Coordinates of C-alpha atoms and ligand atoms in Angstrom, one line a residue:
M1 CA 16.9 16.4 27.8
K2 CA 15.5 18.9 25.3
H3 CA 14.1 17.5 22.0
T4 CA 13.8 19.3 18.7
I5 CA 10.6 18.1 16.9
T6 CA 9.2 19.2 13.4
L7 CA 5.6 20.4 13.8
I8 CA 3.3 20.6 10.8
P9 CA -0.1 22.0 11.9
G10 CA -1.7 20.9 8.5
D11 CA -5.1 22.0 7.0
G12 CA -8.7 22.2 8.2
I13 CA -9.0 21.2 11.8
G14 CA -5.3 20.6 11.9
P15 CA -4.1 23.8 13.5
E16 CA -6.9 23.6 16.1
I17 CA -6.1 20.0 17.3
V18 CA -2.3 20.4 17.0
A19 CA -2.2 23.6 19.1
A20 CA -4.4 21.7 21.8
T21 CA -1.8 18.7 21.6
V22 CA 1.2 21.0 21.9
R23 CA -0.4 22.7 25.0
V24 CA -1.0 19.3 26.7
I25 CA 2.6 17.9 25.8
E26 CA 4.1 21.1 27.2
A27 CA 2.1 20.9 30.4
S28 CA 3.6 17.4 31.0
G29 CA 7.0 19.1 31.6
V30 CA 8.8 17.5 28.7
E31 CA 11.1 20.0 26.9
I32 CA 10.6 20.3 23.3
E33 CA 11.6 22.9 20.8
W34 CA 9.1 22.8 17.9
E35 CA 10.2 23.6 14.3
T36 CA 7.0 24.6 12.7
H37 CA 6.9 23.9 8.9
I38 CA 4.1 24.2 6.3
I39 CA 3.4 21.6 3.5
G40 CA 0.6 20.9 1.0
A41 CA -1.7 23.6 -0.3
Q42 CA -0.3 26.2 2.1
A43 CA 3.2 25.5 0.9
L44 CA 2.1 25.5 -2.8
E45 CA 0.6 29.1 -2.4
K46 CA 3.8 30.4 -0.5
Y47 CA 6.7 28.5 -2.1
G48 CA 5.2 27.1 -5.3
T49 CA 5.8 23.6 -4.2
T50 CA 3.6 21.1 -2.1
I51 CA 6.6 19.5 -0.3
P52 CA 9.3 22.2 0.4
E53 CA 12.8 20.8 0.8
A54 CA 13.1 22.6 4.1
T55 CA 10.2 20.5 5.6
I56 CA 11.8 17.2 4.4
E57 CA 15.2 18.4 5.8
S58 CA 13.8 19.4 9.1
I59 CA 12.1 15.9 9.7
K60 CA 15.4 14.2 8.4
K61 CA 17.4 16.2 10.9
N62 CA 15.1 15.8 13.9
K63 CA 14.0 12.3 13.0
V64 CA 10.6 13.0 14.5
A65 CA 7.6 15.0 13.4
L66 CA 4.0 15.6 14.8
K67 CA 1.7 16.3 11.9
G68 CA -1.9 17.5 11.5
P69 CA -4.0 16.3 8.6
L70 CA -3.4 17.6 5.1
A71 CA -6.2 18.1 2.5
T72 CA -5.9 16.5 -1.0
P73 CA -8.0 17.7 -3.8
I74 CA -10.5 15.1 -5.0
G75 CA -10.3 14.0 -8.7
K76 CA -8.0 16.8 -9.8
G77 CA -5.2 19.1 -8.6
F78 CA -1.9 18.1 -6.9
T79 CA -1.1 14.5 -5.8
S80 CA -1.4 13.6 -2.1
V81 CA 1.2 15.3 0.1
N82 CA 0.7 12.7 2.7
V83 CA 1.8 9.9 0.2
G84 CA 4.6 12.2 -1.1
L85 CA 6.0 12.6 2.5
R86 CA 5.8 9.0 3.3
K87 CA 7.6 8.2 0.1
A88 CA 10.1 10.9 0.4
L89 CA 11.2 9.7 3.9
D90 CA 10.4 6.0 3.2
L91 CA 8.1 5.8 6.2
Y92 CA 7.1 2.3 5.3
A93 CA 5.2 1.2 8.4
N94 CA 1.9 2.9 9.3
V95 CA 1.0 1.8 12.9
R96 CA -2.5 2.4 13.9
P97 CA -3.6 1.1 17.4
I98 CA -7.3 0.8 17.8
K99 CA -8.2 0.8 21.5
A100 CA -11.5 1.8 23.1
L101 CA -11.4 4.5 25.7
P102 CA -13.1 4.4 29.0
N103 CA -16.8 5.5 29.2
I104 CA -17.2 6.0 25.5
P105 CA -20.3 4.7 24.0
C106 CA -19.2 2.5 21.2
R107 CA -19.8 -0.9 19.6
Y108 CA -16.8 -2.6 21.2
P109 CA -15.8 -0.9 24.5
E110 CA -13.2 -3.8 25.1
L111 CA -11.5 -3.6 21.7
D112 CA -7.7 -3.5 21.6
L113 CA -6.0 -4.2 18.2
V114 CA -3.3 -2.8 16.0
I115 CA -3.3 -2.2 12.3
I116 CA 0.0 -2.3 10.4
R117 CA -0.4 -0.8 7.1
E118 CA 2.2 -1.0 4.2
N119 CA 2.7 2.6 3.5
T120 CA 4.8 3.0 0.3
E121 CA 3.3 1.0 -2.6
D122 CA 0.1 -0.7 -3.8
L123 CA -2.4 1.4 -5.7
Y124 CA -1.1 4.4 -3.7
A125 CA 1.8 4.6 -6.0
G126 CA -0.5 6.9 -8.0
L127 CA 0.6 5.4 -11.3
E128 CA -2.4 6.3 -13.5
H129 CA -2.8 7.0 -17.2
V130 CA -5.4 7.3 -20.0
V131 CA -4.9 4.4 -22.2
V132 CA -7.5 5.6 -24.8
P133 CA -10.1 8.2 -24.1
G134 CA -12.7 6.7 -21.6
V135 CA -10.2 4.0 -20.4
V136 CA -7.9 4.6 -17.5
E137 CA -5.3 2.2 -16.2
S138 CA -4.1 2.5 -12.5
I139 CA -1.2 0.3 -11.6
K140 CA -1.0 -1.7 -8.4
I141 CA 2.7 -2.1 -7.4
I142 CA 3.5 -4.9 -4.9
T143 CA 7.1 -6.0 -4.3
E144 CA 8.8 -8.8 -2.4
K145 CA 11.0 -6.2 -0.7
A146 CA 8.2 -4.0 0.8
S147 CA 5.9 -7.0 1.6
T148 CA 8.7 -8.7 3.4
R149 CA 9.7 -5.6 5.3
I150 CA 6.2 -4.9 6.5
A151 CA 5.5 -8.4 7.5
K152 CA 8.8 -8.3 9.5
Y153 CA 7.7 -5.1 11.2
A154 CA 4.3 -6.6 12.1
F155 CA 5.8 -9.7 13.7
E156 CA 8.5 -7.6 15.5
Y157 CA 5.8 -5.4 16.8
A158 CA 3.7 -8.4 17.9
K159 CA 6.7 -9.8 19.7
S160 CA 7.7 -6.6 21.5
H161 CA 4.1 -5.7 22.4
E162 CA 3.3 -9.2 23.6
R163 CA 0.5 -9.7 21.0
K164 CA -0.7 -13.2 20.5
K165 CA -1.3 -13.4 16.7
V166 CA -0.7 -11.7 13.4
T167 CA -3.3 -11.8 10.6
A168 CA -2.7 -10.8 6.9
M169 CA -5.6 -9.5 5.1
H170 CA -5.6 -9.6 1.3
K171 CA -7.5 -10.5 -1.9
A172 CA -5.1 -13.1 -3.2
N173 CA -8.0 -15.3 -4.5
I174 CA -8.6 -12.6 -7.2
M175 CA -5.1 -10.7 -7.5
K176 CA -3.3 -13.9 -7.4
L177 CA 0.1 -12.3 -8.4
S178 CA 0.1 -9.1 -6.4
D179 CA -1.7 -10.1 -3.3
G180 CA -0.5 -13.5 -3.8
L181 CA 3.1 -12.2 -3.4
F182 CA 2.1 -10.1 -0.3
L183 CA 0.7 -13.2 1.3
E184 CA 3.6 -15.5 0.3
C185 CA 6.1 -13.0 1.8
F186 CA 3.9 -12.9 5.0
Y187 CA 4.2 -16.6 5.5
N188 CA 7.8 -16.7 4.7
V189 CA 8.4 -14.1 7.4
A190 CA 6.1 -15.9 9.8
K191 CA 8.4 -18.9 9.8
G192 CA 11.1 -16.9 11.6
F193 CA 8.5 -16.2 14.4
P194 CA 7.3 -19.7 15.3
E195 CA 6.2 -18.5 18.7
I196 CA 3.6 -16.1 17.2
P197 CA 0.6 -17.7 15.4
A198 CA 0.0 -16.4 11.8
D199 CA -3.2 -16.5 9.8
D200 CA -4.9 -14.8 7.0
K201 CA -8.3 -13.6 5.9
I202 CA -9.7 -12.5 2.5
I203 CA -10.4 -8.7 2.9
D204 CA -14.1 -8.8 2.3
N205 CA -14.6 -11.5 4.9
A206 CA -12.2 -9.7 7.1
C207 CA -14.3 -6.6 7.1
M208 CA -17.5 -8.6 8.1
Q209 CA -15.4 -10.4 10.9
L210 CA -14.3 -6.9 12.1
V211 CA -17.8 -5.7 12.4
M212 CA -19.1 -9.0 14.0
R213 CA -16.3 -10.4 16.0
P214 CA -13.3 -8.0 16.1
E215 CA -11.9 -9.5 19.4
Q216 CA -10.5 -12.4 17.3
F217 CA -7.8 -10.0 15.9
E218 CA -4.7 -8.9 17.6
V219 CA -2.2 -7.4 14.9
M220 CA -3.4 -7.1 11.4
V221 CA -1.0 -6.4 8.5
L222 CA -2.4 -5.1 5.2
E223 CA -1.4 -3.5 1.9
N224 CA -1.7 0.3 1.6
L225 CA -5.3 0.6 0.3
Y226 CA -6.9 -2.1 2.5
G227 CA -5.0 -0.7 5.4
D228 CA -6.5 2.7 4.8
I229 CA -10.1 1.5 4.4
V230 CA -9.9 -0.9 7.3
S231 CA -8.5 1.9 9.6
D232 CA -11.5 4.0 9.3
L233 CA -13.7 0.9 9.7
C234 CA -12.0 0.0 13.0
A235 CA -12.1 3.6 14.2
G236 CA -15.9 3.3 13.7
L237 CA -15.8 0.3 16.1
I238 CA -14.4 2.3 19.0
G239 CA -16.4 5.5 18.7
G240 CA -15.2 7.3 15.6
L241 CA -12.3 9.0 13.8
G242 CA -11.7 11.5 16.6
L243 CA -10.2 8.5 18.7
A244 CA -7.7 6.7 16.3
P245 CA -4.1 7.7 16.4
G246 CA -1.2 6.6 14.1
A247 CA 2.5 6.6 13.4
N248 CA 4.4 6.5 10.1
I249 CA 7.7 4.9 10.8
G250 CA 10.9 4.4 8.7
E251 CA 14.6 4.2 9.0
Q252 CA 15.1 7.9 8.5
G253 CA 12.4 9.1 10.9
A254 CA 8.9 8.9 12.2
V255 CA 5.9 11.2 11.5
F256 CA 3.0 10.9 14.1
E257 CA -0.5 11.8 12.9
A258 CA -4.2 10.9 13.5
V259 CA -5.9 8.4 11.2
H260 CA -8.5 11.1 10.2
G261 CA -8.3 13.9 7.6
S262 CA -8.8 17.6 7.7
A263 CA -12.5 17.4 8.4
P264 CA -13.4 20.5 6.4
D265 CA -17.1 20.2 7.5
I266 CA -16.2 21.2 11.1
A267 CA -13.0 23.2 10.5
G268 CA -12.6 26.6 12.0
Q269 CA -15.2 26.0 14.7
G270 CA -12.9 24.8 17.5
I271 CA -15.1 21.7 18.0
A272 CA -12.9 18.9 16.6
N273 CA -11.9 16.1 18.9
P274 CA -8.1 16.3 19.5
T275 CA -7.9 12.9 21.2
A276 CA -6.6 11.1 18.1
I277 CA -3.7 13.5 17.5
M278 CA -3.0 13.7 21.2
M279 CA -2.7 9.9 21.4
S280 CA -0.4 10.2 18.3
G281 CA 1.6 12.6 20.3
L282 CA 1.8 10.0 23.2
M283 CA 3.1 7.4 20.7
M284 CA 5.7 10.2 19.8
L285 CA 6.7 10.8 23.3
R286 CA 7.2 7.0 23.8
H287 CA 9.2 6.9 20.6
I288 CA 11.7 9.5 21.9
G289 CA 11.9 7.8 25.3
E290 CA 9.6 10.1 27.2
F291 CA 7.7 7.3 28.8
E292 CA 6.8 9.2 32.1
A293 CA 5.4 12.3 30.4
A294 CA 3.4 10.1 28.0
K295 CA 2.0 8.1 31.0
R296 CA 1.2 11.3 32.8
I297 CA -0.8 12.6 29.9
E298 CA -2.5 9.4 29.2
N299 CA -3.7 8.9 32.8
A300 CA -5.0 12.6 32.7
M301 CA -6.8 11.9 29.4
M302 CA -8.3 8.7 30.9
E303 CA -9.5 10.5 34.0
V304 CA -11.2 13.1 31.9
Y305 CA -12.9 10.4 29.8
T306 CA -13.9 8.3 32.9
E307 CA -15.5 11.4 34.5
G308 CA -17.4 12.0 31.3
E309 CA -18.1 15.7 31.8
I310 CA -15.9 17.1 29.2
R311 CA -16.4 15.5 25.9
T312 CA -16.4 17.0 22.3
R313 CA -19.4 17.1 20.0
D314 CA -18.5 13.9 18.1
L315 CA -18.9 11.9 21.4
G316 CA -22.2 13.6 22.2
G317 CA -20.7 16.5 24.4
T318 CA -20.5 20.2 24.1
A319 CA -16.8 20.8 25.0
K320 CA -14.7 22.7 22.5
T321 CA -11.4 21.4 21.4
S322 CA -9.5 23.8 23.9
D323 CA -11.8 22.9 26.7
F324 CA -10.8 19.2 26.4
A325 CA -7.0 20.2 26.4
T326 CA -7.7 22.4 29.4
A327 CA -9.4 19.6 31.3
I328 CA -6.5 17.3 30.7
I329 CA -3.9 20.0 31.7
G330 CA -5.9 20.4 34.9
K331 CA -5.5 16.7 35.6
I332 CA -1.8 16.7 34.9
K333 CA -1.2 19.6 37.3
A334 CA -3.6 18.4 40.0
Ligands
NAI401 P1 -12.1 13.1 7.4 O1 -11.3 12.1 8.3 O2 -11.5 14.5 7.4 O3 -13.6 13.3 8.0 C1 -14.5 12.3 8.0 C2 -15.7 12.6 9.0 O4 -15.1 12.4 10.3 C3 -16.1 14.2 8.9 O5 -17.5 14.2 9.1 C4 -15.4 14.8 10.0 O6 -16.0 15.9 10.6 C5 -15.3 13.6 11.1 N1 -14.0 13.7 11.8 C6 -12.6 13.6 11.4 N2 -11.8 13.9 12.4 C7 -12.5 14.3 13.4 C8 -12.1 14.9 14.7 N3 -10.9 14.9 15.1 N4 -13.2 15.3 15.5 C9 -14.4 15.2 15.1 N5 -14.8 14.7 13.9 C10 -13.9 14.3 13.2 O7 -12.2 12.5 5.9 P2 -12.6 13.2 4.6 O8 -13.8 14.3 4.9 O9 -12.9 12.1 3.7 O10 -11.3 14.0 4.1 C11 -11.1 15.3 4.2 C12 -9.7 15.6 3.8 O11 -8.8 15.1 4.6 C13 -9.4 15.2 2.3 O12 -8.7 16.2 1.6 C14 -8.5 14.0 2.5 O13 -7.6 13.8 1.5 C15 -7.8 14.5 3.7 N6 -7.2 13.3 4.5 C16 -5.9 13.5 5.1 C17 -5.4 12.5 5.9 C18 -4.1 12.8 6.5 O14 -3.6 14.0 6.5 N7 -3.4 11.8 7.1 C19 -6.1 11.3 6.2 C20 -7.5 11.2 5.6 C21 -8.0 12.1 4.8

């Protein structure tokens, strides 16, 4: 079966790692027609809008997109296009598996946990205003509907992936109403899943526990901002941002992307690690039912990592982005 998938190369290292991923996916034999779209700063320059209607329509039609990272100006300029895209398509669940790869020097080589991040509200609503000069208010939105929906997603995920526990992370001791509501919804949902143990941790302690004893966690469910920060922390536990994939899932579609950003410090040099976006591509292939192709690519990638000769610079190697893709393709075709 031929699939049509929206492809957003993105900014910075995006086009380099996305091109490597497309090569690898195509080598697996799966038939895909890519509909390439631009968004963000590139779209602003070309069409005068950061999120062109055609991009949204393409994802709504195809239901699946593979997306490179998008740059967001700091402290000024347009609002985050990633946040805009997630809102426009109501991609409420951000799923981020954190699993160490073979033969990678890292703090926790056995680590295997999953972050489920609420993707539509919290401080990410971007509701900020100047109250009086020198005083700014930023509004944190937490709703019963979104908190219940993400908790359900986390428990369903734990059930379908045979995970043993779901942990909510929060700051309900201080934000008694907002984080309190998130936590209350979590435990209400937990009652419907008596076979899956549920617990919670205050976010600051949770971060310390993640660094000291991360193996105690299985599936973690967090509000938007905590989920964002904890994702990078967890990527650091398994060897860095080049290794952490992700999916944004909603009723209207799914957008697959790495946890990391556009890495402007290394963009254009062909040295970025494409593993995270490739693994996001594997999540995408499984989402569309291409399990065999996903397994073929995953096995090839694991072989390359196990041999340890072809590694990108972030992992102490000298391989270029394209060398890594070529090595995987070599294994797929072997
Ligand atoms: P970043 O994730 O782009 O980079 C942080 C550090 O990790 C940099 O030193 C970078 O070189 C390294 N790194 C990231 N990905 C790598 C890879 N695949 N291979 C090797 N090294 C890698 O975070 P930063 O610098 O804070 O953000 C840069 C831009 O990315 C900003 O405009 C930000 O808004 C955007 N961003 C976009 C995201 C998305 O599109 N989902 C997510 C996070 C940030």
